[in-house]
Amino acid sequence: MNKRYCFLAITFALALILFSALASKVYFHDSGEYITIAKNFAGIKNVNLFITHPILYPFILSFLIKILPGFTGLNLANVFWIFMLGLSILFYLKNERLFLLFALSPLTWYVGIQTTPILPASFFFFWAYVLFKKSDLKHSRLLSGLALGLSSAIYTPMILVSMIFIPIYFWESNFKEFIKYSLAWAVGFTPGLLLEYYLFKMPFYSLIRYAGANLLITLGLREGTGNIQFLNTGALVFTIFFVISPFLFKIYKEDLNKKKYDLIFLSLVFLLFLVRGGLLKYFLVISVPLLMILEERLSDKEIKWHCLIAIPLIILLTFGFFGHTEDYQIGKDMAKITVDY
């Protein structure tokens, strides 16, 4: 079984490396901001340090940019988190069926090369979710709180996810357990505060900017953005019901009493991302927990059908990432300008 798992892991790694090396699209939603700030940390100070999102992920990316400059290195850094998620499923959960659902989920490949802190936030949220349920592991809930706090430090909207997660799963717990978990969350959230204090002498710099931007949206004062975000971003977000898995609808068969808190939590976060997010990438955060529930409802035959149906969906979603994209042409133009001037 270990040999089989190693084969699957190596195959997945090679596919991700090939995918990231061939992709010519660089710019996605907010990616320009993260890349520019990462370059600033790496010593390429084209603009002054300025950001409206948490600064921790660009800081981490900057170390790779120093070692491996260029967009291929950046893409490899992004798919690294996808690979680590796959490894966690395969070697920690030891669930090959779940690994196949995740590795051949169209959403996995659609988000994989995007420069976004959603990728590491999804990885740490996975561990927060899994460790919370690992009651036989000593201090598992404290470790879960740390992971959830770290995911929030990396990506601010995870604070909202945490505000849904903690009350729901501690609804029937004693107050002492709630406090201990919240303190663990606060410790996990600390690295982002320390970095912003070091840089700006203000530990809540990005948090204040994020809160202000969302207040403007809530009050309807930000042009082109509203409270119902999918009205602005288009219908693509509604394909989420297929791009997590073509069989996602089978979750309805789950016994509500058996996984009551899971289904309530995932439904609320799903609605939050649909209404206030409006983009497919946000759903990566909860894709593995959703697939964990779905995996229990699918037969081996349906798992195979998921893999077969997912392949054309992946091609359809990502074919625009390759070839002579606008980003590729900009790169060529910049190279010519450099030679000419």
Short mmCIF file of C-alpha atoms in Angstrom, two decimals:
data_model
loop_
_atom_site.label_atom_id
_atom_site.label_comp_id
_atom_site.label_asym_id
_atom_site.label_seq_id
_atom_site.Cartn_x
_atom_site.Cartn_y
_atom_site.Cartn_z
CA MET A 1 0.00 0.00 0.00
CA ASN A 2 2.86 2.40 0.76
CA LYS A 3 4.33 1.74 -2.69
CA ARG A 4 0.94 2.48 -4.24
CA TYR A 5 0.63 5.69 -2.23
CA CYS A 6 4.16 6.73 -3.27
CA PHE A 7 3.31 6.09 -6.92
CA LEU A 8 0.15 8.21 -6.65
CA ALA A 9 2.05 11.00 -4.86
CA ILE A 10 4.87 11.07 -7.43
CA THR A 11 2.40 11.05 -10.33
CA PHE A 12 0.46 13.91 -8.73
CA ALA A 13 3.68 15.88 -8.15
CA LEU A 14 4.86 15.44 -11.74
CA ALA A 15 1.46 16.48 -13.10
CA LEU A 16 1.47 19.62 -10.94
CA ILE A 17 5.04 20.52 -11.94
CA LEU A 18 4.23 20.09 -15.65
CA PHE A 19 1.02 22.09 -15.25
CA SER A 20 2.78 24.98 -13.48
CA ALA A 21 5.74 24.98 -15.90
CA LEU A 22 3.55 25.16 -19.02
CA ALA A 23 1.04 27.70 -17.72
CA SER A 24 1.55 31.17 -19.17
CA LYS A 25 -1.20 33.00 -17.30
CA VAL A 26 0.00 34.91 -14.23
CA TYR A 27 -2.57 37.54 -13.39
CA PHE A 28 -5.62 36.43 -11.40
CA HIS A 29 -7.82 38.24 -8.89
CA ASP A 30 -5.57 40.18 -6.46
CA SER A 31 -2.47 38.26 -7.59
CA GLY A 32 -0.71 41.41 -8.81
CA GLU A 33 -0.76 42.80 -5.29
CA TYR A 34 0.70 39.67 -3.70
CA ILE A 35 3.39 39.30 -6.36
CA THR A 36 4.46 42.96 -6.16
CA ILE A 37 4.75 42.84 -2.37
CA ALA A 38 6.63 39.52 -2.49
CA LYS A 39 9.10 41.13 -4.93
CA ASN A 40 9.46 44.08 -2.56
CA PHE A 41 10.43 41.72 0.27
CA ALA A 42 12.85 39.98 -2.10
CA GLY A 43 14.62 43.29 -2.81
CA ILE A 44 12.88 44.29 -6.06
CA LYS A 45 11.41 47.54 -4.77
CA ASN A 46 9.45 48.77 -7.78
CA VAL A 47 6.86 50.37 -5.49
CA ASN A 48 6.69 51.22 -1.81
CA LEU A 49 5.31 48.59 0.57
CA PHE A 50 1.53 48.87 0.31
CA ILE A 51 -1.08 46.19 0.79
CA THR A 52 -4.77 45.82 1.62
CA HIS A 53 -4.52 42.12 2.52
CA PRO A 54 -2.44 40.15 5.08
CA ILE A 55 1.24 40.45 4.33
CA LEU A 56 2.37 37.07 5.67
CA TYR A 57 2.00 35.05 2.44
CA PRO A 58 3.92 37.54 0.24
CA PHE A 59 6.63 37.51 2.92
CA ILE A 60 6.86 33.69 2.63
CA LEU A 61 6.86 33.88 -1.18
CA SER A 62 9.74 36.34 -1.17
CA PHE A 63 12.21 33.68 -0.01
CA LEU A 64 11.39 31.54 -3.04
CA ILE A 65 11.69 34.52 -5.39
CA LYS A 66 15.25 35.05 -4.13
CA ILE A 67 16.11 31.41 -4.82
CA LEU A 68 14.12 30.84 -8.01
CA PRO A 69 13.19 34.11 -9.76
CA GLY A 70 10.56 34.02 -12.48
CA PHE A 71 6.93 33.05 -12.82
CA THR A 72 7.59 29.31 -13.08
CA GLY A 73 9.05 29.41 -9.58
CA LEU A 74 6.03 31.38 -8.42
CA ASN A 75 3.66 28.81 -9.93
CA LEU A 76 5.61 26.00 -8.28
CA ALA A 77 5.22 27.76 -4.93
CA ASN A 78 1.48 27.89 -5.48
CA VAL A 79 0.98 24.24 -6.48
CA PHE A 80 3.18 23.22 -3.53
CA TRP A 81 0.18 23.79 -1.22
CA ILE A 82 -2.03 21.65 -3.44
CA PHE A 83 0.57 18.90 -3.36
CA MET A 84 0.84 19.11 0.45
CA LEU A 85 -2.92 18.81 0.74
CA GLY A 86 -2.82 15.71 -1.44
CA LEU A 87 0.02 14.21 0.64
CA SER A 88 -1.90 14.91 3.85
CA ILE A 89 -4.94 13.07 2.54
CA LEU A 90 -2.89 10.17 1.27
CA PHE A 91 -0.40 9.59 4.08
CA TYR A 92 -2.21 10.99 7.14
CA LEU A 93 -5.82 10.09 6.44
CA LYS A 94 -4.68 7.10 4.36
CA ASN A 95 -7.72 7.53 2.15
CA GLU A 96 -7.01 6.76 -1.50
CA ARG A 97 -10.62 7.35 -2.57
CA LEU A 98 -10.60 10.85 -1.06
CA PHE A 99 -7.20 11.54 -2.65
CA LEU A 100 -8.58 10.68 -6.10
CA LEU A 101 -11.60 12.94 -5.54
CA PHE A 102 -9.30 15.83 -4.55
CA ALA A 103 -6.52 15.21 -7.09
CA LEU A 104 -9.05 15.09 -9.93
CA SER A 105 -11.33 17.83 -8.69
CA PRO A 106 -11.55 20.57 -11.38
CA LEU A 107 -11.42 23.18 -8.60
CA THR A 108 -8.01 21.88 -7.46
CA TRP A 109 -6.47 22.58 -10.85
CA TYR A 110 -8.34 25.82 -11.46
CA VAL A 111 -6.99 27.42 -8.26
CA GLY A 112 -3.64 25.58 -8.15
CA ILE A 113 -1.42 28.13 -9.94
CA GLN A 114 -3.17 31.27 -8.71
CA THR A 115 -1.00 33.44 -6.48
CA THR A 116 -3.37 33.70 -3.56
CA PRO A 117 -3.13 33.08 0.21
CA ILE A 118 -6.24 30.94 -0.15
CA LEU A 119 -3.87 28.09 -1.00
CA PRO A 120 -1.92 27.97 2.30
CA ALA A 121 -5.07 28.99 4.20
CA SER A 122 -6.86 25.94 2.75
CA PHE A 123 -3.96 23.71 3.78
CA PHE A 124 -3.97 24.93 7.40
CA PHE A 125 -7.76 24.85 7.57
CA PHE A 126 -7.68 21.21 6.47
CA TRP A 127 -5.46 20.43 9.47
CA ALA A 128 -7.66 22.50 11.78
CA TYR A 129 -10.70 20.53 10.62
CA VAL A 130 -9.05 17.10 10.78
CA LEU A 131 -7.28 17.61 14.11
CA PHE A 132 -10.46 18.93 15.72
CA LYS A 133 -12.07 15.56 15.05
CA LYS A 134 -9.00 13.56 16.10
CA SER A 135 -10.13 13.01 19.69
CA ASP A 136 -7.62 10.17 20.28
CA LEU A 137 -4.63 12.48 19.68
CA LYS A 138 -3.28 14.36 22.70
CA HIS A 139 -3.74 18.14 22.45
CA SER A 140 -5.44 17.71 19.06
CA ARG A 141 -7.86 20.56 19.71
CA LEU A 142 -5.10 22.94 20.73
CA LEU A 143 -3.24 22.06 17.53
CA SER A 144 -6.49 22.56 15.60
CA GLY A 145 -6.88 26.03 17.12
CA LEU A 146 -3.29 26.93 16.20
CA ALA A 147 -3.85 25.80 12.59
CA LEU A 148 -7.12 27.73 12.32
CA GLY A 149 -5.47 30.85 13.75
CA LEU A 150 -2.55 30.56 11.33
CA SER A 151 -4.93 30.20 8.37
CA SER A 152 -6.61 33.43 9.55
CA ALA A 153 -3.24 35.20 9.85
CA ILE A 154 -2.46 34.24 6.25
CA TYR A 155 -5.89 35.10 4.81
CA THR A 156 -8.18 37.56 6.61
CA PRO A 157 -11.57 36.14 5.45
CA MET A 158 -10.68 33.02 7.43
CA ILE A 159 -11.54 35.11 10.52
CA LEU A 160 -15.17 34.97 9.32
CA VAL A 161 -14.84 31.22 8.76
CA SER A 162 -13.42 30.90 12.29
CA MET A 163 -16.34 32.91 13.69
CA ILE A 164 -18.67 30.32 12.18
CA PHE A 165 -16.51 27.26 12.96
CA ILE A 166 -15.86 27.86 16.67
CA PRO A 167 -19.43 28.58 17.90
CA ILE A 168 -20.94 25.70 15.90
CA TYR A 169 -18.47 23.02 17.00
CA PHE A 170 -18.37 24.22 20.61
CA TRP A 171 -22.15 24.55 20.90
CA GLU A 172 -22.36 21.57 23.26
CA SER A 173 -18.90 21.94 24.83
CA ASN A 174 -18.12 23.55 28.16
CA PHE A 175 -16.96 27.15 28.31
CA LYS A 176 -13.45 26.17 29.44
CA GLU A 177 -12.85 24.19 26.22
CA PHE A 178 -14.11 27.12 24.17
CA ILE A 179 -11.67 29.51 25.90
CA LYS A 180 -8.71 27.13 25.48
CA TYR A 181 -9.44 26.73 21.77
CA SER A 182 -9.87 30.49 21.30
CA LEU A 183 -6.52 31.14 23.01
CA ALA A 184 -4.85 28.59 20.72
CA TRP A 185 -6.44 30.39 17.75
CA ALA A 186 -5.04 33.70 19.03
CA VAL A 187 -1.53 32.23 19.27
CA GLY A 188 -1.81 30.96 15.68
CA PHE A 189 -2.94 34.42 14.55
CA THR A 190 0.07 36.13 16.19
CA PRO A 191 2.73 35.77 13.39
CA GLY A 192 0.78 38.12 11.12
CA LEU A 193 0.43 40.69 13.90
CA LEU A 194 4.14 40.55 14.72
CA LEU A 195 5.17 40.97 11.07
CA GLU A 196 2.89 43.97 10.56
CA TYR A 197 4.09 45.54 13.82
CA TYR A 198 7.69 45.15 12.63
CA LEU A 199 6.93 46.68 9.23
CA PHE A 200 4.35 49.35 10.04
CA LYS A 201 4.52 49.73 13.84
CA MET A 202 0.83 48.78 13.71
CA PRO A 203 -0.08 45.11 14.29
CA PHE A 204 -3.62 45.54 12.90
CA TYR A 205 -2.62 47.36 9.70
CA SER A 206 -4.14 44.97 7.13
CA LEU A 207 -7.00 44.05 9.45
CA ILE A 208 -8.12 47.68 9.67
CA ARG A 209 -7.82 48.12 5.90
CA TYR A 210 -9.81 44.91 5.31
CA ALA A 211 -12.53 45.97 7.76
CA GLY A 212 -12.74 49.41 6.14
CA ALA A 213 -12.99 47.99 2.63
CA ASN A 214 -15.76 45.60 3.69
CA LEU A 215 -17.63 48.40 5.44
CA LEU A 216 -17.65 50.38 2.19
CA ILE A 217 -19.01 47.33 0.34
CA THR A 218 -21.66 46.72 3.00
CA LEU A 219 -22.81 50.35 2.81
CA GLY A 220 -22.88 50.18 -1.00
CA LEU A 221 -20.23 52.89 -1.35
CA ARG A 222 -17.68 50.94 -3.37
CA GLU A 223 -18.22 51.23 -7.11
CA GLY A 224 -18.52 47.94 -8.99
CA THR A 225 -18.82 45.86 -5.82
CA GLY A 226 -21.95 44.96 -3.87
CA ASN A 227 -23.17 42.83 -1.02
CA ILE A 228 -24.31 40.12 -3.45
CA GLN A 229 -20.99 39.59 -5.13
CA PHE A 230 -21.96 37.01 -7.75
CA LEU A 231 -24.06 39.71 -9.45
CA ASN A 232 -20.75 41.44 -10.26
CA THR A 233 -18.49 38.46 -10.90
CA GLY A 234 -20.80 36.56 -13.26
CA ALA A 235 -22.35 33.13 -13.54
CA LEU A 236 -19.07 31.15 -13.46
CA VAL A 237 -19.28 30.84 -9.67
CA PHE A 238 -22.42 28.70 -9.99
CA THR A 239 -20.37 25.98 -11.69
CA ILE A 240 -19.04 25.30 -8.18
CA PHE A 241 -21.74 22.67 -7.83
CA PHE A 242 -19.87 20.69 -10.51
CA VAL A 243 -16.23 21.77 -10.23
CA ILE A 244 -15.75 20.50 -6.68
CA SER A 245 -17.12 17.20 -7.92
CA PRO A 246 -19.69 16.28 -10.58
CA PHE A 247 -21.32 14.15 -7.84
CA LEU A 248 -21.45 16.87 -5.18
CA PHE A 249 -25.26 16.72 -5.22
CA LYS A 250 -25.06 13.30 -3.53
CA ILE A 251 -24.23 14.98 -0.22
CA TYR A 252 -28.00 15.33 0.22
CA LYS A 253 -28.05 11.62 1.11
CA GLU A 254 -26.01 12.29 4.25
CA ASP A 255 -27.82 11.69 7.53
CA LEU A 256 -28.36 15.15 9.03
CA ASN A 257 -28.23 13.85 12.60
CA LYS A 258 -24.98 11.97 11.96
CA LYS A 259 -23.05 15.00 10.65
CA LYS A 260 -25.28 17.82 11.86
CA TYR A 261 -22.54 20.28 12.80
CA ASP A 262 -20.46 19.53 9.69
CA LEU A 263 -23.38 20.17 7.36
CA ILE A 264 -24.47 23.36 9.18
CA PHE A 265 -20.93 24.75 9.16
CA LEU A 266 -20.19 23.87 5.53
CA SER A 267 -23.57 25.19 4.34
CA LEU A 268 -23.07 28.55 6.07
CA VAL A 269 -19.53 28.98 4.74
CA PHE A 270 -20.67 27.86 1.27
CA LEU A 271 -23.34 30.60 1.28
CA LEU A 272 -20.83 33.15 2.59
CA PHE A 273 -18.42 32.44 -0.26
CA LEU A 274 -21.22 32.38 -2.83
CA VAL A 275 -22.80 35.67 -1.76
CA ARG A 276 -19.83 37.74 -0.54
CA GLY A 277 -17.02 36.03 -2.48
CA GLY A 278 -18.50 35.31 -5.87
CA LEU A 279 -15.37 33.56 -7.19
CA LEU A 280 -14.55 29.86 -7.48
CA LYS A 281 -11.22 30.11 -5.68
CA TYR A 282 -12.79 30.76 -2.25
CA PHE A 283 -14.41 27.33 -2.20
CA LEU A 284 -11.03 25.59 -2.09
CA VAL A 285 -11.07 26.28 1.67
CA ILE A 286 -13.97 23.86 2.23
CA SER A 287 -13.49 21.56 -0.75
CA VAL A 288 -11.69 18.80 1.19
CA PRO A 289 -14.24 18.71 4.08
CA LEU A 290 -17.01 18.55 1.48
CA LEU A 291 -15.22 15.76 -0.37
CA MET A 292 -14.68 13.90 2.92
CA ILE A 293 -18.45 13.73 3.41
CA LEU A 294 -19.08 12.98 -0.27
CA GLU A 295 -16.52 10.14 -0.33
CA GLU A 296 -18.60 8.21 2.18
CA ARG A 297 -21.65 8.47 -0.08
CA LEU A 298 -19.99 7.32 -3.33
CA SER A 299 -19.39 3.79 -4.57
CA ASP A 300 -16.09 2.78 -6.18
CA LYS A 301 -17.80 2.97 -9.56
CA GLU A 302 -18.93 6.54 -8.89
CA ILE A 303 -15.39 7.49 -7.81
CA LYS A 304 -14.17 6.26 -11.21
CA TRP A 305 -16.88 8.25 -12.97
CA HIS A 306 -15.87 11.33 -11.01
CA CYS A 307 -12.31 10.95 -12.34
CA LEU A 308 -13.48 10.44 -15.94
CA ILE A 309 -15.95 13.33 -15.96
CA ALA A 310 -13.52 15.65 -14.16
CA ILE A 311 -10.84 15.46 -16.88
CA PRO A 312 -12.81 17.34 -19.59
CA LEU A 313 -14.03 19.79 -16.93
CA ILE A 314 -10.42 20.50 -15.93
CA ILE A 315 -9.47 21.08 -19.56
CA LEU A 316 -12.47 23.38 -20.06
CA LEU A 317 -11.68 25.45 -16.95
CA THR A 318 -7.92 25.77 -17.47
CA PHE A 319 -7.29 25.81 -21.22
CA GLY A 320 -7.10 29.62 -21.05
CA PHE A 321 -4.07 29.33 -18.74
CA PHE A 322 -1.82 28.11 -21.58
CA GLY A 323 -0.46 29.32 -24.90
CA HIS A 324 -0.35 32.93 -26.10
CA THR A 325 -2.23 34.47 -23.21
CA GLU A 326 -2.29 38.22 -22.57
CA ASP A 327 0.26 37.73 -19.79
CA TYR A 328 2.54 35.85 -22.20
CA GLN A 329 2.34 38.69 -24.74
CA ILE A 330 3.11 41.28 -22.04
CA GLY A 331 6.21 39.26 -21.12
CA LYS A 332 7.37 39.26 -24.73
CA ASP A 333 6.76 43.00 -25.03
CA MET A 334 8.71 43.70 -21.84
CA ALA A 335 11.62 41.60 -23.10
CA LYS A 336 11.65 43.54 -26.39
CA ILE A 337 11.52 46.89 -24.55
CA THR A 338 14.47 45.78 -22.41
CA VAL A 339 16.51 44.91 -25.52
CA ASP A 340 15.55 48.08 -27.41
CA TYR A 341 16.06 50.53 -24.54
#
